mmCIF file of C-alpha atoms in Angstrom:
data_model
loop_
_atom_site.group_PDB
_atom_site.id
_atom_site.type_symbol
_atom_site.label_atom_id
_atom_site.label_comp_id
_atom_site.label_asym_id
_atom_site.label_seq_id
_atom_site.Cartn_x
_atom_site.Cartn_y
_atom_site.Cartn_z
ATOM 1 C CA MET A 412 -3.832 -0.091 2.492
ATOM 2 C CA ALA A 413 -3.039 -0.128 -1.225
ATOM 3 C CA ASN A 414 -4.563 -3.598 -1.531
ATOM 4 C CA LEU A 415 -7.771 -2.362 0.095
ATOM 5 C CA LEU A 416 -7.974 0.584 -2.292
ATOM 6 C CA LEU A 417 -7.289 -1.611 -5.302
ATOM 7 C CA ALA A 418 -9.886 -4.177 -4.229
ATOM 8 C CA THR A 419 -12.638 -1.567 -3.783
ATOM 9 C CA ASP A 420 -11.962 0.997 -6.480
ATOM 10 C CA TYR A 421 -14.853 0.011 -8.764
ATOM 11 C CA GLY A 422 -12.529 0.394 -11.738
ATOM 12 C CA ASN A 423 -11.434 3.909 -10.796
ATOM 13 C CA ARG A 424 -8.143 4.564 -12.605
ATOM 14 C CA LEU A 425 -7.202 7.405 -10.275
ATOM 15 C CA ILE A 426 -7.392 5.213 -7.179
ATOM 16 C CA ARG A 427 -5.638 2.358 -8.959
ATOM 17 C CA SER A 428 -2.805 4.708 -10.010
ATOM 18 C CA TYR A 429 -2.426 6.848 -6.897
ATOM 19 C CA GLY A 430 -3.535 4.462 -4.135
ATOM 20 C CA PRO A 431 -0.193 2.618 -3.960
ATOM 21 C CA ILE A 432 1.777 5.872 -4.343
ATOM 22 C CA ILE A 433 -0.015 7.427 -1.373
ATOM 23 C CA ALA A 434 0.142 4.262 0.740
ATOM 24 C CA ASP A 435 3.882 3.852 0.069
ATOM 25 C CA LYS A 436 4.596 7.621 0.316
ATOM 26 C CA ARG A 437 6.405 7.611 -3.037
ATOM 27 C CA PHE A 438 5.925 11.261 -4.013
ATOM 28 C CA GLU A 439 8.959 11.580 -6.279
ATOM 29 C CA PRO A 440 9.318 11.561 -9.191
ATOM 30 C CA ALA A 441 6.096 13.464 -9.604
ATOM 31 C CA GLY A 442 3.375 12.143 -11.852
ATOM 32 C CA PHE A 443 1.786 15.603 -11.666
ATOM 33 C CA PRO A 444 3.851 18.316 -9.943
ATOM 34 C CA MET A 445 2.268 20.315 -7.129
ATOM 35 C CA ARG A 446 3.060 23.613 -8.887
ATOM 36 C CA LEU A 447 0.940 22.601 -11.897
ATOM 37 C CA GLY A 448 -1.925 21.501 -9.677
ATOM 38 C CA ARG A 449 -1.723 24.855 -7.886
ATOM 39 C CA LYS A 450 -1.927 26.651 -11.225
ATOM 40 C CA ASP A 451 -5.088 24.715 -12.052
ATOM 41 C CA ILE A 452 -6.612 25.446 -8.637
ATOM 42 C CA GLY A 453 -5.866 29.130 -9.224
ATOM 43 C CA LEU A 454 -7.664 28.967 -12.572
ATOM 44 C CA ALA A 455 -10.678 27.359 -10.883
ATOM 45 C CA LEU A 456 -10.779 30.071 -8.221
ATOM 46 C CA THR A 457 -10.575 32.772 -10.887
ATOM 47 C CA ALA A 458 -13.312 31.124 -12.958
ATOM 48 C CA ALA A 459 -15.530 30.971 -9.855
ATOM 49 C CA ASN A 460 -15.881 34.735 -10.241
ATOM 50 C CA GLY A 461 -16.355 35.486 -6.569
ATOM 51 C CA LEU A 462 -18.316 32.367 -5.603
ATOM 52 C CA LYS A 463 -17.253 30.916 -2.286
ATOM 53 C CA LEU A 464 -15.337 27.669 -2.789
ATOM 54 C CA PRO A 465 -14.054 26.855 0.709
ATOM 55 C CA LEU A 466 -12.681 23.405 -0.119
ATOM 56 C CA THR A 467 -10.901 24.729 -3.201
ATOM 57 C CA GLN A 468 -9.456 27.603 -1.164
ATOM 58 C CA MET A 469 -8.307 25.166 1.531
ATOM 59 C CA ILE A 470 -6.569 23.019 -1.113
ATOM 60 C CA ALA A 471 -4.899 26.137 -2.569
ATOM 61 C CA GLU A 472 -3.590 27.142 0.859
ATOM 62 C CA ARG A 473 -2.297 23.620 1.529
ATOM 63 C CA MET A 474 -0.558 23.596 -1.858
ATOM 64 C CA ASP A 475 0.993 26.998 -1.125
ATOM 65 C CA THR A 476 2.415 25.624 2.133
ATOM 66 C CA ILE A 477 3.918 22.581 0.406
ATOM 67 C CA ILE A 478 5.309 24.662 -2.468
ATOM 68 C CA ALA A 479 6.855 27.164 -0.013
ATOM 69 C CA ALA A 480 8.678 24.232 1.608
ATOM 70 C CA ASP A 481 10.333 23.378 -1.734
ATOM 71 C CA GLY A 482 7.568 20.948 -2.670
ATOM 72 C CA GLY A 483 6.593 22.440 -6.024
ATOM 73 C CA GLU A 484 8.113 19.577 -7.972
ATOM 74 C CA ARG A 485 6.700 16.879 -5.680
ATOM 75 C CA ASP A 486 3.637 14.935 -6.684
ATOM 76 C CA TRP A 487 0.270 16.376 -5.668
ATOM 77 C CA SER A 488 -0.743 13.178 -3.879
ATOM 78 C CA PRO A 489 0.570 14.099 -0.368
ATOM 79 C CA LEU A 490 -1.980 16.920 -0.051
ATOM 80 C CA GLY A 491 -3.941 15.006 2.560
ATOM 81 C CA GLN A 492 -0.980 14.308 4.811
ATOM 82 C CA GLU A 493 -1.166 16.506 7.854
ATOM 83 C CA GLY A 494 1.846 18.748 8.301
ATOM 84 C CA LYS A 495 3.978 17.118 5.618
#
């Protein structure tokens, strides 16, 4: 999986950096802790000033679930894993 991402990333640093981490499920030590990502998502929701941002809200709720399960210091990359 990581090789596929690296071969097709079109020079995208984010995919090159996080692709192998996600594929190998290496979420600790955190490159960017979940709690800091949640803070940033909260700032985005506040700045939206009442606009509906359903994807952003869904990400915030997912982060809250992970943080509540002692995942605040884990990397943000497992967000897409169902039920983890």
